Coordinates of C-alpha atoms in Angstrom, one line a residue:
Chain A
M2 CA 18.4 2.6 5.1
S3 CA 19.0 5.9 6.0
A4 CA 17.3 7.1 9.3
S5 CA 17.0 10.5 7.8
V6 CA 14.9 9.8 4.8
E7 CA 11.4 9.8 5.4
T8 CA 9.0 7.0 4.7
V9 CA 5.6 8.4 2.8
I10 CA 2.6 6.6 1.6
L11 CA 1.0 8.1 -1.2
K12 CA -2.9 6.7 -1.5
I13 CA -4.5 7.7 -4.9
G14 CA -8.1 7.1 -4.8
G15 CA -10.0 5.3 -7.4
S16 CA -11.9 8.1 -8.0
V17 CA -8.6 9.8 -9.1
I18 CA -7.6 7.3 -11.5
T19 CA -10.6 6.0 -13.1
N20 CA -14.0 7.7 -14.4
K21 CA -16.0 6.7 -11.1
D22 CA -18.9 8.8 -11.9
S23 CA -19.7 6.8 -15.1
N24 CA -19.0 3.4 -13.6
R25 CA -17.7 2.4 -16.8
F26 CA -14.4 0.7 -17.0
E27 CA -12.2 3.7 -17.9
I28 CA -9.0 4.3 -16.7
R29 CA -7.6 8.0 -16.6
R30 CA -4.2 7.4 -18.3
D31 CA -3.5 11.0 -18.8
E32 CA -3.9 11.6 -14.8
I33 CA -2.2 8.7 -14.1
G34 CA 1.0 9.9 -16.4
R35 CA 0.6 13.4 -14.8
I36 CA 0.8 11.9 -11.2
A37 CA 3.7 9.7 -12.3
S38 CA 5.8 12.7 -13.5
E39 CA 5.0 14.7 -10.1
I40 CA 6.1 11.7 -8.3
G41 CA 9.3 11.7 -10.4
A42 CA 9.5 15.6 -10.0
A43 CA 9.3 15.4 -6.1
R44 CA 11.6 12.4 -5.6
A45 CA 14.1 14.1 -7.8
A46 CA 14.0 17.1 -5.2
R47 CA 13.8 15.1 -2.0
P48 CA 14.9 11.6 -1.5
M49 CA 12.3 9.4 0.4
R50 CA 11.0 6.1 0.7
L51 CA 7.7 6.1 -1.3
V52 CA 4.9 3.1 -1.2
L53 CA 2.0 4.0 -3.7
V54 CA -1.1 2.7 -2.7
H55 CA -4.0 3.2 -5.3
G56 CA -7.8 2.5 -5.1
A57 CA -10.1 0.6 -7.2
G58 CA -13.1 2.6 -8.7
P59 CA -15.4 0.7 -11.0
F60 CA -12.7 -1.7 -11.4
G61 CA -13.7 -3.2 -7.7
H62 CA -16.6 -1.8 -6.8
T63 CA -19.1 -2.0 -10.0
M64 CA -17.7 -5.7 -10.2
V65 CA -18.3 -6.5 -6.4
T66 CA -21.8 -4.9 -7.1
N67 CA -22.8 -6.5 -10.3
Y68 CA -22.0 -10.2 -9.2
G69 CA -23.6 -9.5 -5.5
I70 CA -20.7 -10.5 -3.6
A71 CA -20.2 -7.8 -1.2
E72 CA -21.6 -10.0 2.0
G73 CA -19.5 -13.1 0.7
V74 CA -19.0 -15.3 -2.4
G75 CA -21.7 -18.0 -1.1
V76 CA -24.1 -16.8 -4.0
P77 CA -24.7 -17.8 -7.5
K78 CA -21.6 -16.8 -9.7
G79 CA -20.0 -15.7 -6.4
I80 CA -16.7 -17.8 -6.6
E81 CA -16.6 -16.4 -10.3
G82 CA -17.3 -13.0 -9.1
F83 CA -14.2 -12.9 -6.5
V84 CA -11.9 -14.2 -9.2
R85 CA -13.1 -11.6 -12.0
T86 CA -12.8 -8.9 -9.5
H87 CA -9.5 -9.9 -8.5
N88 CA -8.7 -10.1 -12.3
S89 CA -10.0 -6.7 -12.8
M90 CA -8.1 -5.0 -10.1
Q91 CA -5.3 -6.3 -12.2
D92 CA -6.2 -4.7 -15.3
L93 CA -6.3 -1.6 -13.5
N94 CA -2.8 -2.1 -11.6
Y95 CA -1.4 -3.5 -14.9
V96 CA -1.9 -0.2 -16.7
L97 CA -0.8 1.9 -13.6
M98 CA 2.7 -0.3 -13.6
C99 CA 3.2 0.2 -17.3
I100 CA 2.7 3.9 -17.1
L101 CA 5.0 4.6 -14.1
R102 CA 7.3 2.3 -16.4
D103 CA 7.1 4.5 -19.2
K104 CA 7.7 7.6 -17.0
G105 CA 10.8 5.9 -15.4
L106 CA 9.7 5.3 -12.2
L107 CA 10.7 1.8 -10.4
G108 CA 7.2 0.9 -9.6
F109 CA 7.0 -2.6 -7.9
P110 CA 3.6 -3.9 -7.6
I111 CA 2.7 -6.2 -4.7
Q112 CA -0.3 -8.0 -5.4
P113 CA -2.6 -7.7 -2.0
S114 CA -4.5 -10.9 -2.4
A115 CA -1.0 -12.8 -2.6
C116 CA -0.1 -11.8 0.9
I117 CA -3.4 -10.6 2.6
R118 CA -5.9 -12.8 4.3
Q119 CA -9.2 -11.7 6.1
K120 CA -12.0 -12.5 8.3
R121 CA -15.1 -10.8 8.6
R122 CA -13.9 -8.1 6.1
E123 CA -11.3 -7.2 8.4
L124 CA -7.6 -7.7 7.5
I125 CA -6.0 -10.6 9.5
S126 CA -2.7 -11.4 8.1
F127 CA -0.5 -9.1 6.1
D128 CA 3.1 -9.9 6.0
T129 CA 4.9 -6.5 5.3
A130 CA 8.4 -7.6 5.3
I131 CA 8.6 -8.0 1.7
I132 CA 7.7 -4.4 1.0
A133 CA 10.0 -3.2 3.7
G134 CA 12.5 -5.3 2.5
L135 CA 12.2 -3.5 -1.3
L136 CA 12.4 -0.1 0.5
D137 CA 15.5 -1.5 2.4
L138 CA 17.3 -2.6 -0.7
D139 CA 16.9 0.8 -2.6
D140 CA 14.5 3.7 -2.0
G141 CA 14.3 4.3 -5.8
I142 CA 12.0 1.2 -5.8
V143 CA 8.2 2.1 -5.2
P144 CA 6.1 -0.7 -3.9
I145 CA 2.8 -0.3 -5.3
L146 CA -0.5 -1.7 -3.6
Y147 CA -4.1 -1.6 -4.2
G148 CA -7.8 -2.2 -3.3
D149 CA -8.2 -6.0 -3.9
M150 CA -10.5 -8.8 -3.5
V151 CA -8.8 -11.2 -1.0
L152 CA -9.6 -14.5 0.6
D153 CA -11.7 -14.3 3.5
E154 CA -11.8 -16.9 6.5
S155 CA -15.7 -16.1 7.4
I156 CA -17.3 -15.4 4.0
G157 CA -14.8 -16.8 1.6
A158 CA -13.5 -13.7 0.1
S159 CA -13.9 -9.9 0.8
V160 CA -12.7 -6.8 -0.3
V161 CA -9.6 -5.1 1.1
S162 CA -9.7 -1.4 0.4
G163 CA -6.5 0.8 -0.4
D164 CA -7.4 2.8 2.8
A165 CA -7.5 -0.6 5.1
I166 CA -3.9 -1.3 3.2
V167 CA -2.7 1.9 4.2
A168 CA -4.1 1.8 7.8
H169 CA -2.0 -1.5 8.3
L170 CA 1.1 -0.3 6.4
A171 CA 1.7 3.2 7.8
P172 CA 2.3 1.8 11.2
A173 CA 4.0 -1.5 9.7
L174 CA 6.6 0.5 8.1
R175 CA 6.7 3.4 10.6
A176 CA 5.6 5.9 8.0
D177 CA 6.3 9.7 8.9
R178 CA 3.5 10.8 6.5
V179 CA 0.3 9.4 4.7
L180 CA -0.9 11.5 1.9
M181 CA -4.3 10.7 0.6
G182 CA -5.2 12.1 -3.0
T183 CA -8.9 12.1 -3.5
D184 CA -11.3 14.1 -6.1
V185 CA -12.2 16.5 -3.4
E186 CA -9.8 19.5 -2.1
G187 CA -9.8 18.1 1.7
V188 CA -12.1 17.8 4.5
F189 CA -15.1 20.0 4.4
E190 CA -17.9 21.1 6.9
G191 CA -20.6 19.2 4.9
D192 CA -20.4 17.7 1.6
P193 CA -18.8 19.9 -1.0
K194 CA -20.7 18.1 -4.0
T195 CA -24.1 18.8 -2.9
D196 CA -23.6 22.1 -0.7
P197 CA -21.5 24.7 -2.7
A198 CA -21.2 26.6 0.5
A199 CA -19.3 23.9 2.4
A200 CA -16.4 25.1 3.9
S201 CA -12.9 23.5 4.0
I202 CA -11.1 22.6 6.8
P203 CA -7.4 23.4 6.7
T204 CA -6.1 21.7 9.6
I205 CA -7.6 18.9 12.2
S206 CA -6.1 18.2 15.2
A207 CA -7.1 16.3 18.3
E208 CA -8.8 19.5 19.6
N209 CA -11.1 20.0 16.8
L210 CA -11.4 16.4 15.7
D211 CA -15.0 15.5 17.4
R212 CA -16.4 18.6 16.1
V213 CA -15.2 17.8 12.4
M214 CA -16.2 14.3 12.8
E215 CA -20.0 15.6 13.6
S216 CA -20.0 18.0 10.6
V217 CA -18.8 15.5 7.8
R218 CA -21.4 13.0 8.7
G219 CA -23.1 11.7 5.6
A220 CA -20.3 13.3 3.6
T221 CA -19.7 10.6 1.0
T222 CA -17.4 12.6 -1.3
V223 CA -14.4 10.4 -0.7
D224 CA -14.1 7.2 -2.6
V225 CA -14.9 3.8 -1.5
T226 CA -16.9 2.3 1.5
G227 CA -17.9 4.7 4.1
G228 CA -17.1 8.2 2.8
M229 CA -15.5 10.8 4.7
Q230 CA -16.6 9.9 8.2
K231 CA -15.0 6.5 8.1
K232 CA -11.7 7.6 6.8
L233 CA -11.4 10.1 9.6
I234 CA -12.4 7.3 12.1
E235 CA -9.6 5.1 10.5
I236 CA -7.0 7.7 10.5
R237 CA -7.8 8.3 14.2
D238 CA -8.0 4.9 15.5
K239 CA -5.0 3.3 13.1
L240 CA -3.1 6.4 12.0
G241 CA -3.3 8.6 15.2
G242 CA 0.5 9.6 15.5
I243 CA 1.0 9.9 11.9
G244 CA 0.4 13.1 10.1
V245 CA -2.2 12.7 7.3
K246 CA -2.8 14.9 4.5
I247 CA -6.3 14.8 2.4
F248 CA -5.9 16.7 -0.8
D249 CA -7.2 17.0 -4.5
A250 CA -5.1 14.8 -6.7
L251 CA -6.8 15.8 -9.7
A252 CA -5.4 19.4 -9.3
P253 CA -2.3 19.5 -11.3
G254 CA 0.8 20.0 -8.8
N255 CA -1.1 18.8 -5.6
V256 CA 0.9 15.5 -5.7
E257 CA 4.2 17.0 -6.0
R258 CA 3.4 19.6 -3.4
A259 CA 2.0 17.1 -1.0
L260 CA 5.1 14.9 -1.3
L261 CA 7.5 17.8 -0.9
G262 CA 5.7 18.7 2.3
R263 CA 3.8 21.8 1.1
Q264 CA 0.3 23.0 2.2
V265 CA -2.2 21.3 0.2
G266 CA -5.5 20.1 1.2
T267 CA -6.2 19.3 4.7
E268 CA -3.7 18.6 7.2
I269 CA -4.6 16.2 10.2
S270 CA -2.3 16.3 12.9
L271 CA -3.7 14.2 16.2
R272 CA -0.5 13.8 17.8
R273 CA -1.3 15.1 21.2
Chain B
M14 CA -12.1 -29.9 0.2
S15 CA -12.7 -33.4 -1.0
A16 CA -10.0 -36.0 -0.5
S17 CA -11.1 -37.8 -3.3
V18 CA -10.2 -35.0 -5.7
E19 CA -6.4 -34.9 -7.1
T20 CA -4.3 -31.9 -6.6
V21 CA -2.3 -31.4 -9.5
I22 CA 0.2 -28.8 -10.6
L23 CA 0.7 -28.1 -14.2
K24 CA 4.0 -26.2 -15.1
I25 CA 4.3 -24.9 -18.6
G26 CA 7.7 -24.1 -19.6
G27 CA 9.0 -20.8 -20.8
S28 CA 9.9 -22.4 -24.1
V29 CA 6.2 -23.4 -24.8
I30 CA 4.7 -20.0 -24.4
T31 CA 7.1 -17.8 -25.7
N32 CA 9.4 -17.5 -28.7
K33 CA 12.7 -18.6 -26.7
D34 CA 14.8 -19.4 -29.6
S35 CA 14.6 -16.1 -31.0
N36 CA 15.1 -14.5 -27.5
R37 CA 12.5 -11.7 -29.0
F38 CA 9.8 -10.7 -26.4
E39 CA 7.2 -12.8 -28.2
I40 CA 4.1 -14.5 -26.4
R41 CA 2.8 -17.5 -28.1
R42 CA -0.8 -16.3 -27.5
D43 CA -2.1 -19.2 -30.0
E44 CA -0.2 -21.6 -27.9
I45 CA -1.5 -20.2 -24.5
G46 CA -5.0 -20.3 -25.7
R47 CA -4.8 -23.9 -27.2
I48 CA -3.7 -25.0 -23.8
A49 CA -6.1 -23.1 -21.8
S50 CA -8.7 -25.1 -23.9
E51 CA -7.1 -28.2 -23.2
I52 CA -7.1 -27.3 -19.4
G53 CA -10.9 -26.5 -19.7
A54 CA -11.6 -29.8 -21.6
A55 CA -10.0 -31.9 -19.0
R56 CA -11.4 -30.1 -16.1
A57 CA -14.8 -30.5 -17.8
A58 CA -14.3 -34.3 -18.0
R59 CA -12.5 -35.0 -14.5
P60 CA -12.7 -32.7 -11.3
M61 CA -9.1 -31.7 -10.1
R62 CA -7.7 -29.0 -7.8
L63 CA -5.2 -27.6 -10.3
V64 CA -2.4 -25.0 -9.8
L65 CA -0.7 -23.6 -13.0
V66 CA 3.0 -22.6 -13.2
H67 CA 4.7 -20.9 -15.9
G68 CA 7.9 -20.2 -16.8
A69 CA 9.9 -17.1 -17.8
G70 CA 11.4 -17.7 -21.4
P71 CA 13.3 -14.4 -22.5
F72 CA 10.7 -12.2 -20.4
G73 CA 13.0 -13.4 -17.4
H74 CA 16.2 -14.6 -19.0
T75 CA 16.7 -12.3 -21.4
M76 CA 16.4 -9.4 -18.8
V77 CA 18.4 -11.0 -16.3
T78 CA 21.4 -11.5 -19.0
N79 CA 20.9 -7.9 -20.6
Y80 CA 21.1 -6.3 -16.9
G81 CA 24.0 -8.5 -15.7
I82 CA 22.0 -9.4 -12.4
A83 CA 22.3 -13.0 -12.5
E84 CA 24.8 -12.9 -9.2
G85 CA 23.0 -9.8 -7.6
V86 CA 21.8 -6.6 -8.2
G87 CA 25.1 -4.7 -6.9
V88 CA 26.1 -3.8 -10.4
P89 CA 25.3 -0.8 -12.4
K90 CA 21.4 -0.5 -13.0
G91 CA 21.3 -3.8 -10.8
I92 CA 18.3 -2.4 -9.0
E93 CA 16.6 -1.2 -12.2
G94 CA 17.2 -4.6 -13.8
F95 CA 15.5 -6.3 -11.0
V96 CA 12.5 -4.0 -11.1
R97 CA 12.2 -4.3 -15.0
T98 CA 12.7 -8.0 -15.0
H99 CA 9.6 -8.2 -12.5
N100 CA 7.8 -5.8 -14.5
S101 CA 8.6 -8.1 -17.5
M102 CA 7.6 -11.3 -15.9
Q103 CA 4.1 -9.1 -15.1
D104 CA 3.7 -8.5 -18.7
L105 CA 4.1 -12.4 -19.7
N106 CA 1.7 -13.1 -16.8
Y107 CA -0.9 -10.5 -17.7
V108 CA -1.4 -11.7 -21.0
L109 CA -1.6 -15.1 -19.9
M110 CA -4.5 -14.2 -17.2
C111 CA -6.2 -12.5 -20.0
I112 CA -6.1 -15.4 -22.3
L113 CA -7.4 -17.6 -19.7
R114 CA -10.2 -15.3 -18.6
D115 CA -11.1 -15.2 -22.4
K116 CA -11.4 -19.0 -22.3
G117 CA -13.8 -19.0 -19.2
L118 CA -11.2 -20.3 -16.6
L119 CA -11.1 -19.1 -13.2
G120 CA -7.1 -18.1 -13.4
F121 CA -6.2 -16.3 -10.3
P122 CA -2.5 -15.2 -10.4
I123 CA -0.3 -15.2 -7.3
Q124 CA 2.6 -13.0 -7.5
P125 CA 5.6 -14.9 -6.5
S126 CA 7.7 -11.8 -5.6
A127 CA 4.8 -10.7 -3.1
C128 CA 4.9 -13.9 -1.2
I129 CA 8.6 -15.7 -1.6
R130 CA 12.0 -14.4 -0.3
Q131 CA 15.3 -16.3 -1.2
K132 CA 18.6 -16.3 0.4
R133 CA 21.9 -17.3 -1.9
R134 CA 19.2 -17.9 -4.5
E135 CA 17.6 -20.6 -2.8
L136 CA 13.8 -20.3 -1.5
I137 CA 13.7 -19.7 2.2
S138 CA 10.3 -18.0 2.8
F139 CA 7.0 -19.1 1.0
D140 CA 3.6 -18.8 2.7
T141 CA 1.7 -21.3 0.5
A142 CA -1.7 -20.8 2.8
I143 CA -3.2 -18.5 0.3
I144 CA -2.9 -20.8 -2.5
A145 CA -4.2 -23.8 -0.5
G146 CA -7.0 -21.3 0.5
L147 CA -8.0 -20.8 -3.0
L148 CA -8.4 -24.4 -3.9
D149 CA -10.1 -25.2 -0.6
L150 CA -12.7 -22.3 -1.4
D151 CA -13.5 -23.7 -4.7
D152 CA -11.8 -26.1 -6.8
G153 CA -12.7 -24.3 -10.1
I154 CA -10.4 -21.5 -9.2
V155 CA -7.0 -22.1 -11.0
P156 CA -4.0 -20.4 -8.9
I157 CA -1.4 -19.4 -11.4
L158 CA 2.3 -18.9 -10.1
Y159 CA 5.2 -18.1 -12.3
G160 CA 9.2 -17.6 -12.6
D161 CA 9.8 -14.2 -10.9
M162 CA 12.6 -12.1 -9.6
V163 CA 12.3 -11.8 -5.8
L164 CA 14.2 -10.4 -2.7
D165 CA 17.2 -12.4 -1.7
E166 CA 18.8 -11.6 1.6
S167 CA 22.3 -12.4 0.6
I168 CA 22.3 -10.8 -3.0
G169 CA 19.8 -8.3 -3.1
A170 CA 17.4 -10.0 -5.4
S171 CA 17.4 -13.3 -7.2
V172 CA 15.5 -15.4 -10.0
V173 CA 13.2 -17.8 -8.6
S174 CA 12.5 -20.2 -11.3
G175 CA 8.9 -22.1 -12.2
D176 CA 10.7 -25.4 -11.5
A177 CA 11.9 -24.2 -7.8
I178 CA 8.3 -23.1 -7.3
V179 CA 6.9 -26.2 -8.3
A180 CA 9.4 -28.2 -5.9
H181 CA 8.4 -26.2 -2.9
L182 CA 4.8 -26.1 -3.6
A183 CA 4.1 -29.9 -4.6
P184 CA 5.0 -31.3 -1.0
A185 CA 3.5 -27.9 0.4
L186 CA -0.2 -28.8 -0.9
R187 CA 0.5 -32.7 -1.1
A188 CA 0.1 -32.7 -4.7
D189 CA -0.7 -36.1 -6.3
R190 CA 0.8 -35.3 -9.6
V191 CA 3.1 -32.9 -11.5
L192 CA 2.9 -32.4 -14.8
M193 CA 5.9 -30.7 -16.6
G194 CA 5.0 -29.5 -20.0
T195 CA 8.2 -28.5 -22.2
D196 CA 9.0 -28.2 -25.8
V197 CA 10.7 -31.8 -26.0
E198 CA 8.8 -35.2 -25.7
G199 CA 10.2 -36.0 -22.3
V200 CA 13.6 -37.6 -21.3
F201 CA 16.0 -38.8 -23.6
E202 CA 19.2 -40.5 -23.5
G203 CA 21.3 -37.8 -25.1
D204 CA 20.3 -34.4 -26.7
P205 CA 17.2 -34.7 -28.9
K206 CA 18.0 -31.3 -30.1
T207 CA 21.6 -32.0 -31.2
D208 CA 21.4 -35.9 -31.6
P209 CA 18.6 -36.9 -33.8
A210 CA 19.3 -40.6 -32.9
A211 CA 18.5 -40.0 -29.0
A212 CA 16.0 -42.2 -27.5
S213 CA 13.1 -41.2 -25.5
I214 CA 12.8 -43.1 -22.0
P215 CA 9.3 -43.7 -21.3
T216 CA 9.7 -44.3 -17.9
I217 CA 12.2 -43.5 -14.9
S218 CA 11.9 -45.3 -11.6
A219 CA 14.1 -45.6 -8.6
E220 CA 16.1 -48.5 -10.3
N221 CA 17.1 -46.7 -13.7
L222 CA 17.5 -43.2 -12.3
D223 CA 21.2 -43.0 -11.7
R224 CA 21.7 -44.4 -15.2
V225 CA 19.3 -42.0 -16.8
M226 CA 21.1 -39.1 -14.8
E227 CA 24.2 -40.1 -16.4
S228 CA 22.8 -40.4 -20.2
V229 CA 21.3 -36.9 -20.0
R230 CA 24.4 -34.8 -18.7
G231 CA 24.7 -31.9 -20.7
A232 CA 21.5 -32.1 -22.2
T233 CA 20.2 -28.5 -22.1
T234 CA 17.0 -29.1 -23.9
V235 CA 14.7 -28.3 -21.2
D236 CA 14.2 -24.4 -20.6
V237 CA 15.7 -22.4 -17.8
T238 CA 18.6 -22.5 -15.6
G239 CA 20.5 -26.1 -15.7
G240 CA 18.8 -28.1 -18.0
M241 CA 17.4 -31.6 -17.8
Q242 CA 20.0 -33.2 -15.5
K243 CA 19.2 -30.6 -12.8
K244 CA 15.5 -31.1 -13.2
L245 CA 15.8 -34.7 -12.6
I246 CA 17.8 -34.0 -9.6
E247 CA 15.3 -31.4 -8.2
I248 CA 12.7 -34.1 -8.9
R249 CA 14.7 -36.7 -7.1
D250 CA 15.4 -34.5 -4.4
K251 CA 12.3 -32.7 -3.8
L252 CA 9.4 -34.6 -5.3
G253 CA 10.8 -38.1 -4.5
G254 CA 7.3 -39.4 -3.6
I255 CA 5.2 -37.7 -6.1
G256 CA 4.4 -39.0 -9.7
V257 CA 5.7 -36.5 -12.4
K258 CA 5.5 -36.4 -16.1
I259 CA 7.7 -34.5 -18.5
F260 CA 6.2 -33.9 -21.9
D261 CA 6.0 -32.2 -25.0
A262 CA 3.2 -29.3 -24.4
L263 CA 3.5 -28.0 -27.6
A264 CA 2.1 -31.1 -29.4
P265 CA -1.7 -30.4 -29.3
G266 CA -3.9 -32.5 -27.0
N267 CA -1.0 -33.6 -24.9
V268 CA -2.0 -31.2 -22.0
E269 CA -5.4 -32.4 -21.8
R270 CA -3.9 -36.3 -22.0
A271 CA -1.4 -35.3 -19.4
L272 CA -4.3 -33.8 -17.0
L273 CA -6.3 -36.7 -17.5
G274 CA -3.5 -39.0 -16.4
R275 CA -3.0 -40.8 -19.9
Q276 CA 0.3 -42.0 -21.3
V277 CA 2.3 -39.2 -22.5
G278 CA 6.2 -37.9 -22.3
T279 CA 8.3 -39.6 -19.9
E280 CA 6.5 -40.8 -16.6
I281 CA 9.0 -40.7 -13.4
S282 CA 8.0 -42.5 -10.6
L283 CA 10.5 -42.9 -7.5
R284 CA 8.6 -44.1 -5.0
R285 CA 10.2 -47.2 -3.8

């Protein structure tokens, strides 16, 4: 491990790699292939320790909704729902692993439900030593984590989102940068999906954070549970000192640009 | 968790679920489907806490041999070999998960390389709390583990065999019985694959163990690293108090019979 090599966490939202709008179980293989190529190109240009975290899209959320297990597994077919939701996440992650392998990347999936436990839907146990060990062994290895359904001490089983994994992993690995690839261009004042006049915010600092938080209230454009406001709260509370970019990973070239540290989307830097 | 429900570990060797002889990457889907049906039938007849562990066959061994990484990853393409061997084990495990799902079983894979670390090719860290937690949550869930390639503190990465996982898991879960499905009928005096006159041994106890160990020396019929003698040594040293059956899982009906506690293969009971 060289201290001069940056550690970067790249989160790719479920809205990027699946057809989320339709709520069909449809994987966007072309987008995954393009993103894998961009990762390869960026790494060829600049060595880095890279961890990839991907979201669930319908492979997680639709399953949880269909089985009615968002509040726990103590419902009819709740246990089946838990297992099938995990299986479904494996369907998605397996395809992603295969595409990365085809592209020559050394993607090494780490199954979250094999190493994470939760309580009241909050992460309480996550041994990140194996992930750090993979990066230490060789920074060509790209550990891959994903939103998953895991054991929960209070409600049996609960969803751990890709964002929650990032929030835990970034400080544990002392990540230098977190890149959040979504299906919107960054953080907007308002909701760009319902308000075409919503203005994008190029940078968020400790100074304008409160104002931005107010302006994004209700904007649900960014994938998973809670929308953009929850994302910003998590970034503030758990990633405070780490530089974060939120950007549109569906726009070709953006993943590579983000990995290389170039301007893309919204830059969040809360270090005072 | 009911104390009256038995905990059973079923190991299915790589020689059962893959075409091991050819060393091609060929999965025996029909055999896996049949075994899944037998598991379903046995569980319908008798509730039990069941953990399934499967071997690698060529998906592990051929990969390790081809990349030359049996002694560690410090060789050309060693890191690639490590990652690709793990990826390959995921190929096998993913097919197995899908077949179990198709058969209605609640199979829940637990990725060994996400929770096991080794040193000098010996397991040094394996948190089994999640596996126990899955069984405690509902004994309809069947955790599935498998031979894998994992981080190794001394040589970078090393193979953890399905047998080594069983040896650690059985005492950790206080298993009542361990069932080892292989491609031979049990333990023989000699090697049944090279000596058609080799006699099968119906029961092995503390009394006849030494004599049996001598007679199986060199018999390599049972899958993975080390053959039948190593298997018996591991059973003696790590599973001493637990009843073990070694049987032919390719013979239809045997998996169900073994799960239901009926006579099949060789019974090993070393409890004095």
